[in-house]
Coordinates of C-alpha atoms and ligand atoms in Angstrom, one line a residue:
M3 CA 11.0 -28.8 0.2
A4 CA 9.5 -27.5 -3.2
Q5 CA 9.9 -24.1 -3.5
S6 CA 8.4 -22.0 -5.5
T7 CA 9.6 -23.6 -8.5
L8 CA 7.4 -21.7 -11.6
N9 CA 9.0 -18.5 -10.0
Y10 CA 12.3 -19.5 -10.8
D11 CA 11.7 -20.7 -14.2
T12 CA 9.2 -17.4 -14.7
L13 CA 13.1 -15.1 -14.0
Q14 CA 15.1 -17.4 -16.8
E15 CA 12.8 -16.6 -19.2
L16 CA 12.9 -12.7 -17.7
F17 CA 16.7 -13.6 -17.3
Q18 CA 17.4 -14.4 -21.1
A19 CA 15.2 -11.6 -22.2
S20 CA 17.3 -9.2 -20.7
D21 CA 20.4 -10.3 -22.8
Q22 CA 18.4 -7.8 -25.3
V23 CA 18.3 -5.1 -23.0
D24 CA 22.5 -5.2 -23.2
E25 CA 22.1 -5.1 -26.6
F26 CA 20.4 -1.5 -26.7
R27 CA 21.8 -0.5 -24.4
I28 CA 24.0 2.8 -24.9
E29 CA 27.4 4.0 -23.9
E30 CA 27.2 7.1 -22.8
P31 CA 23.4 7.6 -20.3
A32 CA 21.4 10.2 -22.4
S33 CA 20.5 11.7 -18.9
K34 CA 20.2 11.4 -15.0
T35 CA 17.1 9.2 -15.7
I36 CA 18.4 7.0 -18.4
E37 CA 21.8 6.4 -16.0
S38 CA 19.2 5.6 -12.8
Q39 CA 17.3 3.4 -14.7
M40 CA 21.0 1.7 -15.6
E41 CA 22.4 1.3 -12.0
V42 CA 18.7 0.0 -11.1
E43 CA 18.8 -2.8 -13.6
M44 CA 22.2 -4.1 -13.0
D45 CA 21.7 -4.5 -9.3
I46 CA 18.8 -6.3 -10.3
L47 CA 20.5 -8.0 -12.6
K48 CA 23.1 -9.0 -10.4
I49 CA 20.7 -10.5 -7.7
Y50 CA 18.8 -12.3 -10.3
E51 CA 21.7 -13.8 -11.8
D52 CA 22.7 -15.0 -8.4
V53 CA 19.5 -16.6 -7.5
L54 CA 19.8 -18.1 -11.1
G55 CA 22.8 -19.5 -10.2
K56 CA 21.6 -21.4 -7.5
D57 CA 19.6 -24.5 -6.8
K58 CA 15.9 -23.7 -7.6
S59 CA 15.0 -25.2 -3.7
E60 CA 17.1 -21.6 -3.0
F61 CA 15.0 -19.6 -4.4
P62 CA 14.1 -17.1 -1.7
I63 CA 11.4 -16.9 0.7
L64 CA 10.0 -14.3 2.5
R65 CA 11.9 -14.2 5.8
R66 CA 9.2 -14.1 8.0
K67 CA 10.9 -14.8 11.3
R68 CA 13.2 -12.3 11.1
H69 CA 10.6 -9.6 9.6
S70 CA 8.5 -10.4 12.6
K71 CA 11.5 -9.4 15.2
Y72 CA 12.4 -6.3 13.4
I73 CA 8.6 -5.0 14.0
D74 CA 8.2 -6.2 17.4
T75 CA 11.7 -5.0 18.0
F76 CA 10.3 -1.7 17.3
L77 CA 6.4 -1.7 19.0
N78 CA 7.9 -3.0 22.0
R79 CA 10.0 0.1 22.6
P80 CA 9.8 3.7 22.3
L81 CA 11.2 4.9 19.1
P82 CA 14.4 5.6 19.2
A83 CA 16.5 9.0 18.8
P84 CA 17.4 8.7 14.9
F85 CA 13.5 8.5 15.1
T86 CA 12.5 12.3 16.3
A87 CA 12.2 13.2 13.2
L88 CA 8.6 11.0 12.9
D89 CA 7.4 12.4 16.1
A90 CA 4.8 14.2 13.7
S91 CA 3.5 10.1 12.4
Q92 CA 3.3 8.7 15.5
P93 CA -0.1 7.1 14.3
W94 CA 1.6 6.1 11.1
I95 CA 4.7 4.5 12.8
I96 CA 1.8 2.0 14.8
Y97 CA -0.3 1.0 11.6
W98 CA 2.7 0.3 9.4
L99 CA 4.5 -1.7 12.4
V100 CA 1.2 -3.3 13.5
N101 CA -0.4 -4.1 10.1
S102 CA 3.2 -5.5 8.8
K103 CA 2.8 -8.1 12.0
A104 CA -1.2 -8.7 11.4
L105 CA -0.4 -9.5 7.9
L106 CA 2.4 -12.2 8.6
G107 CA -0.2 -13.9 10.3
E108 CA 1.1 -12.9 14.1
E109 CA -1.4 -12.5 17.0
V110 CA -2.0 -9.0 18.0
N111 CA -2.8 -9.6 21.6
S112 CA -4.1 -7.6 24.4
E113 CA -2.0 -6.3 26.0
L114 CA -0.9 -4.8 22.5
S115 CA -3.8 -4.1 21.5
D116 CA -4.5 -1.9 24.5
K117 CA -1.7 -0.8 24.5
I118 CA -1.6 0.9 20.9
G119 CA -5.6 1.8 21.8
D120 CA -4.0 3.9 25.3
K121 CA -1.1 5.9 22.9
I122 CA -3.5 6.8 19.9
L123 CA -6.5 7.9 22.5
E124 CA -3.1 10.5 23.2
C125 CA -2.4 11.4 20.0
V126 CA -6.9 13.0 20.0
D127 CA -6.7 16.8 19.4
A128 CA -9.5 17.4 22.4
D129 CA -10.5 20.5 20.4
T130 CA -11.4 18.5 17.4
G131 CA -11.9 14.7 18.2
A132 CA -9.5 13.7 15.6
I133 CA -6.0 12.5 15.9
G134 CA -2.9 14.5 15.7
G135 CA 0.9 13.4 14.6
G136 CA 1.8 12.6 18.4
N137 CA 0.9 14.1 21.5
G138 CA -0.8 17.5 22.2
Q139 CA -0.6 17.9 18.1
M140 CA -2.7 19.6 15.5
A141 CA -5.4 17.3 14.2
H142 CA -4.6 16.0 10.9
M143 CA -6.2 13.8 8.3
A144 CA -3.6 11.7 7.4
A145 CA -3.1 10.7 11.4
T146 CA -6.8 10.4 12.1
Y147 CA -6.3 8.1 8.9
A148 CA -3.4 6.0 10.1
G149 CA -5.0 6.3 13.9
L150 CA -8.0 4.5 13.0
L151 CA -6.8 1.6 11.0
A152 CA -3.9 1.2 13.7
L153 CA -7.4 0.9 15.9
T154 CA -8.8 -1.5 13.7
V155 CA -5.4 -3.5 12.9
S156 CA -5.4 -4.2 16.6
K157 CA -8.2 -4.7 17.1
S158 CA -9.1 -1.7 20.1
Y159 CA -12.1 -1.3 20.2
K160 CA -12.5 -0.1 23.7
A161 CA -10.5 2.8 22.3
A162 CA -12.4 3.0 19.1
S163 CA -15.5 3.6 21.4
Q164 CA -14.1 6.5 23.1
L165 CA -13.5 8.9 19.8
D166 CA -16.3 11.5 20.0
R167 CA -17.5 10.5 16.2
S168 CA -20.0 13.4 16.4
K169 CA -16.9 15.8 16.8
I170 CA -14.6 13.8 14.2
Y171 CA -17.7 14.3 11.8
N172 CA -17.9 18.3 12.4
W173 CA -14.0 18.7 12.1
L174 CA -14.3 16.7 8.6
L175 CA -16.9 18.8 7.7
Q176 CA -15.0 21.9 8.6
M177 CA -12.1 20.3 6.4
K178 CA -14.2 20.1 3.2
Q179 CA -13.8 22.5 0.6
P180 CA -16.8 24.0 -1.5
D181 CA -15.0 22.2 -4.6
G182 CA -15.6 18.3 -3.1
S183 CA -12.4 18.2 -2.2
F184 CA -10.9 18.2 1.6
I185 CA -7.7 19.7 3.1
M186 CA -5.1 17.9 5.6
H187 CA -5.9 20.2 8.5
Y188 CA -6.7 23.4 9.3
N189 CA -5.2 26.2 6.0
G190 CA -3.3 22.8 5.1
E191 CA -3.1 21.9 1.0
A192 CA -6.2 19.8 -0.5
D193 CA -5.5 16.9 -2.3
A194 CA -6.4 13.4 -3.3
R195 CA -4.8 11.8 -0.2
A196 CA -6.6 14.0 2.2
V197 CA -10.1 13.0 0.3
Y198 CA -9.1 9.2 0.2
C199 CA -8.4 9.7 4.3
A200 CA -11.8 11.8 5.5
I201 CA -13.4 9.2 3.1
C202 CA -11.8 6.4 4.5
V203 CA -12.2 8.1 8.4
A204 CA -16.3 8.9 7.9
S205 CA -17.1 5.0 5.9
L206 CA -14.8 3.4 9.3
L207 CA -17.1 5.6 11.8
D208 CA -19.9 5.1 10.1
I209 CA -20.8 8.6 9.7
L210 CA -20.4 9.3 6.0
D211 CA -23.1 11.5 4.4
D212 CA -24.2 13.3 1.5
K213 CA -22.7 16.4 3.1
L214 CA -19.4 14.7 3.7
A215 CA -19.6 12.9 0.5
Y216 CA -21.1 16.1 -1.9
K217 CA -18.8 17.0 -4.9
A218 CA -16.4 14.5 -3.9
I219 CA -16.6 11.8 -7.4
D220 CA -16.3 14.9 -9.6
W221 CA -13.6 16.0 -7.8
L222 CA -11.5 12.5 -7.7
A223 CA -12.7 12.5 -11.4
S224 CA -11.4 15.6 -12.5
C225 CA -7.9 14.4 -11.2
Q226 CA -7.7 12.1 -13.8
T227 CA -4.6 12.7 -16.4
Y228 CA -4.5 12.4 -19.9
E229 CA -2.3 9.5 -19.0
G230 CA -4.8 7.5 -17.2
G231 CA -3.2 7.8 -13.9
F232 CA -4.7 10.4 -10.9
S233 CA -2.5 12.9 -9.9
G234 CA -3.0 14.4 -6.1
F235 CA -4.9 17.8 -7.7
P236 CA -6.4 18.7 -11.0
G237 CA -3.6 20.0 -13.7
D238 CA -0.7 17.9 -12.2
E239 CA 1.4 14.9 -13.1
A240 CA -0.2 11.3 -12.8
H241 CA 1.1 9.2 -9.6
G242 CA 0.4 6.0 -7.7
G243 CA 0.2 7.5 -4.5
Y244 CA -2.7 9.4 -5.6
T245 CA -3.5 7.4 -7.9
F246 CA -4.7 4.5 -5.2
C247 CA -6.2 7.4 -3.1
A248 CA -8.4 8.5 -5.5
V249 CA -9.4 4.7 -6.8
A250 CA -9.7 3.6 -3.6
A251 CA -12.6 6.5 -2.5
L252 CA -14.2 6.2 -5.8
S253 CA -14.7 2.8 -4.7
I254 CA -16.4 3.5 -1.5
L255 CA -18.3 6.8 -2.9
K256 CA -19.5 4.5 -5.2
S257 CA -18.8 0.5 -6.0
P258 CA -15.4 -0.7 -8.1
R259 CA -18.0 -2.1 -10.6
E260 CA -19.1 1.4 -11.3
L261 CA -15.8 2.8 -11.4
A262 CA -16.4 3.2 -15.5
S263 CA -19.5 5.3 -15.1
V264 CA -17.0 7.9 -13.6
I265 CA -13.6 7.6 -14.7
D266 CA -12.3 6.4 -18.1
L267 CA -11.5 2.8 -17.1
D268 CA -9.3 2.1 -19.7
N269 CA -7.0 4.7 -19.7
L270 CA -6.1 3.6 -16.0
I271 CA -5.9 0.4 -16.9
N272 CA -2.8 1.0 -19.4
W273 CA -1.2 3.3 -17.1
T274 CA -1.1 1.1 -14.3
V275 CA 0.0 -1.9 -16.6
Q276 CA 2.4 0.3 -18.0
R277 CA 4.1 0.9 -14.1
Q278 CA 5.2 -2.8 -13.9
Y279 CA 8.4 -3.1 -15.5
S280 CA 9.6 -6.0 -17.6
L281 CA 13.4 -6.2 -16.0
E282 CA 13.0 -5.9 -12.8
G283 CA 9.0 -7.0 -12.1
G284 CA 8.0 -4.6 -9.5
L285 CA 6.4 -1.1 -10.2
S286 CA 6.8 2.1 -10.9
G287 CA 4.6 5.4 -9.4
R288 CA 5.4 7.8 -12.3
T289 CA 6.4 7.7 -16.1
N290 CA 9.9 7.2 -16.3
K291 CA 10.7 6.9 -12.8
L292 CA 12.1 3.7 -10.7
V293 CA 10.5 0.8 -9.3
D294 CA 9.5 1.3 -5.8
G295 CA 8.1 -1.3 -3.3
C296 CA 5.8 0.4 -1.7
Y297 CA 4.2 1.1 -5.3
S298 CA 3.2 -2.9 -5.3
H299 CA 0.5 -1.3 -2.7
W300 CA -0.1 2.1 -4.2
V301 CA -0.3 0.7 -7.7
G302 CA 0.0 -2.6 -7.0
G303 CA -3.0 -2.6 -4.7
L304 CA -5.3 -1.0 -8.1
T305 CA -5.4 -4.4 -9.4
P306 CA -8.0 -6.3 -7.2
L307 CA -10.2 -3.1 -8.1
L308 CA -9.7 -2.5 -11.8
E309 CA -10.0 -6.6 -11.9
I310 CA -13.4 -6.3 -9.7
A311 CA -14.3 -3.1 -12.1
T312 CA -13.4 -5.4 -15.4
G313 CA -14.8 -9.0 -14.4
Q314 CA -11.0 -9.9 -16.0
R315 CA -7.9 -11.4 -13.8
D316 CA -4.0 -10.7 -14.0
L317 CA -4.0 -7.5 -14.8
L318 CA -0.4 -7.2 -13.9
N319 CA 1.8 -9.8 -13.1
R320 CA 1.6 -11.3 -9.8
I321 CA 4.8 -14.0 -10.4
Q322 CA 6.6 -11.1 -11.6
L323 CA 5.7 -8.7 -8.7
Q324 CA 6.4 -11.3 -6.3
N325 CA 9.5 -12.2 -7.9
Y326 CA 10.9 -8.4 -6.7
I327 CA 9.4 -8.7 -3.6
L328 CA 10.9 -11.6 -2.7
C329 CA 14.3 -11.4 -4.3
C330 CA 15.2 -7.9 -4.3
C331 CA 13.0 -6.0 -1.2
Q332 CA 14.1 -7.8 1.5
D333 CA 16.9 -6.1 3.5
E334 CA 19.5 -8.1 5.2
P335 CA 19.4 -8.3 8.7
A336 CA 15.4 -7.6 8.1
G337 CA 12.5 -5.9 7.4
L338 CA 11.6 -4.7 3.3
R339 CA 12.8 -2.0 1.2
D340 CA 12.4 0.2 -1.9
K341 CA 14.6 -1.3 -4.0
P342 CA 18.4 -3.1 -3.4
S343 CA 20.3 0.2 -2.8
T344 CA 18.2 1.1 0.0
R345 CA 17.6 0.3 3.6
A346 CA 14.7 -1.3 4.9
D347 CA 12.0 0.9 7.4
F348 CA 8.9 1.0 8.5
Y349 CA 7.0 2.4 5.8
H350 CA 8.0 0.3 2.9
T351 CA 7.7 -3.1 5.4
N352 CA 4.2 -2.6 5.7
Y353 CA 3.6 -1.6 1.4
V354 CA 5.8 -4.1 0.6
L355 CA 3.7 -7.0 2.4
C356 CA 0.8 -5.7 1.3
G357 CA 1.8 -5.6 -2.4
L358 CA 3.2 -9.2 -1.8
S359 CA -0.7 -9.9 -0.1
M360 CA -2.5 -8.8 -3.1
T361 CA -0.2 -10.8 -5.3
Q362 CA -1.4 -14.1 -3.4
H363 CA -5.0 -13.1 -3.2
Y364 CA -8.2 -12.5 -5.9
Q365 CA -10.7 -10.6 -4.5
E366 CA -14.5 -11.2 -4.8
Y367 CA -16.8 -7.9 -4.5
K368 CA -20.0 -9.4 -2.9
A369 CA -23.0 -7.4 -0.9
G370 CA -20.3 -4.3 -0.7
E371 CA -17.2 -6.6 1.1
Y372 CA -14.7 -7.9 -0.4
I373 CA -13.9 -11.4 0.3
G374 CA -10.3 -12.3 -0.2
H375 CA -9.5 -16.0 -1.8
R376 CA -5.9 -17.2 -2.0
I377 CA -4.6 -18.1 -5.4
L378 CA -4.1 -21.2 -5.2
D379 CA -1.5 -21.1 -8.8
P380 CA 1.1 -23.3 -7.5
S381 CA 3.3 -20.4 -9.2
I382 CA 2.1 -18.1 -6.8
T383 CA 1.4 -20.5 -3.3
D384 CA 2.3 -23.8 -4.4
I385 CA 5.4 -24.0 -2.4
S386 CA 5.3 -24.4 1.8
D387 CA 3.3 -21.9 3.3
A388 CA 6.7 -20.0 3.5
N389 CA 5.4 -16.9 1.9
H390 CA 1.6 -16.7 2.5
V391 CA 0.7 -13.4 4.4
R392 CA -2.7 -12.7 4.9
S393 CA -5.4 -11.0 2.7
L394 CA -6.0 -7.2 2.4
D395 CA -9.1 -5.6 2.6
P396 CA -8.1 -3.3 -0.6
I397 CA -9.7 -0.6 0.0
Y398 CA -8.3 0.4 3.6
G399 CA -5.2 -1.5 3.8
V400 CA -5.7 -3.8 6.6
P401 CA -6.1 -7.6 6.6
S402 CA -9.8 -8.5 5.3
G403 CA -12.5 -8.5 7.9
L404 CA -11.2 -6.0 10.1
A405 CA -12.6 -3.1 8.7
S406 CA -16.1 -4.1 8.6
K407 CA -15.9 -5.1 12.5
M408 CA -14.6 -1.5 13.0
I409 CA -17.8 -0.2 11.2
A410 CA -20.2 -3.2 12.9
L411 CA -18.7 -1.6 16.3
Y412 CA -20.2 1.9 15.6
R413 CA -23.7 0.6 13.4
A414 CA -24.2 -1.5 17.0
Ligands
LIG530 C1 -2.9 7.8 2.8 C2 -2.0 8.5 2.4 C3 -1.2 9.6 2.9 C4 -1.5 8.3 0.9 C5 0.0 8.6 0.4 C6 0.0 7.9 -0.9 C7 1.2 8.9 -1.9 C8 1.3 10.5 -2.2 C9 2.1 7.8 -1.4 C10 3.4 8.2 -2.7 C11 4.8 8.3 -1.9 C12 5.9 8.6 -2.0 C13 6.7 7.0 -2.3 C14 6.2 9.6 -3.3 C15 7.5 9.8 -3.8 O1 7.3 10.1 -4.4 P1 8.8 10.9 -5.3 O2 8.4 11.8 -6.4 O3 9.7 10.6 -4.1 O4 9.0 9.5 -5.9 P2 9.1 8.7 -7.8 O5 10.2 9.1 -7.9 O6 8.6 7.6 -7.3 O7 7.7 9.5 -8.2
LIG531 ZN1 8.8 3.6 -1.9

């Protein structure tokens, strides 16, 4: 079976280049940061060396069956005791798991869809109509976003139609701040995450209007730092998570094509490109920090939006990112992870798969819709279909087409 031969060759080139890295390596690391970076590089070099020591046909492929089993195991049973710390993140867990399942191309049957619908409705806070982290918990912006995404992915339209949109609209208005930002919950913090979640929720529920959008573009633009990325709030350090939130929210409020009219697009592209490390192939979330699989989405997910904004392609090196994901982010026995020294979890499983999807598709933006096109370059998807995952909506982080279906449900 023909495997990803070009990936193998790219890795070979990379590996040859890594000898030069060794030459420059200093005996005593000058700081903890450098020491951690060197440890990660050593782990990853060893993995790449092992891969190159084998035949090309043994290049790692997506261990789809195992990842599916891992996901299904947790979707099909109540959360076990070690996860009680995630009690306030129940909509998140459901979204991460069901989204991973859907990206792997697996069907979400009606039984699972109904179960997810019931569970998310249980998390609705009766006072506000918005969603909390669990039954009886206070409405929370992130839980409302994650819960709505879970309904979107699982096509739980019956449950979705039971949400009280006008109550949620009023709650969103209460979360709205005079400077244009949003807070996460009553008395909570305002940041770019809250703005992204609020704008996504309003957009999916088809209740986004001028009052909710008021000054949000200016506030988000004010989070862009001198480095080019975005911080959580004005004046803080640029970070991948907040950069995705800001750029995706701006792409709803305007369009990705108009980004250059509100932010410094060139500086954002510089910052984004610098997040990819040549040796690892994966991405970091901020300057001088370590590679992490979840930034394959938070930073990698900027790629389609920036490609639409500029009309250019391959702003990041998709092949190298795919190498990092396939060779370094697959845990044993299953699930996806941050980096080789860490264990798989639901969060990383989802966001690494989102990143993998980005590496395999170009997005076209037409009449307000994103259309994913599988990249036919053999270095990405020649192979069998073994590594292929579904196209991802670049704004909402769900498989393509599903967000529009949710919006259409409410518009009908
Ligand atoms: C929609 C929504 C709620 C989005 C959240 C986006 C967001 C802020 C993601 C970042 C998550 C993350 C891995 C932080 C790690 O910071 P760190 O300082 O531990 O890691 P670092 O060293 O990689 O910076
Ligand atoms: Zn991570």
